């Protein structure tokens, strides 16, 4: 096999790796995203208003 | 050979970037989030009283209706239903925003764990076996 073919295999392998990563669920990133959203919804950063009753706006 | 190495490096850094964050800054996600933040003011006292619990399926459950004063019970029930609708929509929207609607289930179970982990002391959470436990 000519040596110049080897890098091509390497690139092909890496591309396949990229596809795999996009299909598999990024668990760590999801956890980070969940934490960020939960902090905002539960207002865990600023402790104000946590117990303030919500006004029903209708 | 040098060019190929450069390409490899570029691809690798692209992979690293794609891995580091999920897209959560969409108008749909922002809207659901702010509705949930407002509703939290209404729900928070009922987490503390034990009426509400954080379930394993990433939802909120009215585990003890009798812990809610009768006059408020219907309103709390409605708020729980609205909260769970919003939560389902949130998980779906995040999956969609990241181009993988099939991630919804994984996102839901990630959230389930994080809601429970971040629950305040005294709040009720559901164990993997389905039992309710006070934190």
PDB file of C-alpha atoms in Angstrom, chain A residues 43-51, chain B residues 120:
ATOM      1  CA  UNK A  43     -33.804  31.756  40.945  1.00  0.00           C
ATOM      2  CA  UNK A  44     -30.955  30.058  42.762  1.00  0.00           C
ATOM      3  CA  UNK A  45     -28.461  32.771  41.846  1.00  0.00           C
ATOM      4  CA  UNK A  46     -30.299  35.717  43.373  1.00  0.00           C
ATOM      5  CA  UNK A  47     -32.030  34.568  46.522  1.00  0.00           C
ATOM      6  CA  UNK A  48     -34.699  37.264  46.266  1.00  0.00           C
ATOM      7  CA  UNK A  49     -38.297  36.459  45.391  1.00  0.00           C
ATOM      8  CA  UNK A  50     -37.964  32.747  46.075  1.00  0.00           C
ATOM      9  CA  UNK A  51     -40.830  32.776  48.531  1.00  0.00           C
TER      10      UNK A  51
ATOM     11  CA  UNK B 120     -33.782  22.400  48.615  1.00  0.00           C
TER      12      UNK B 120
END
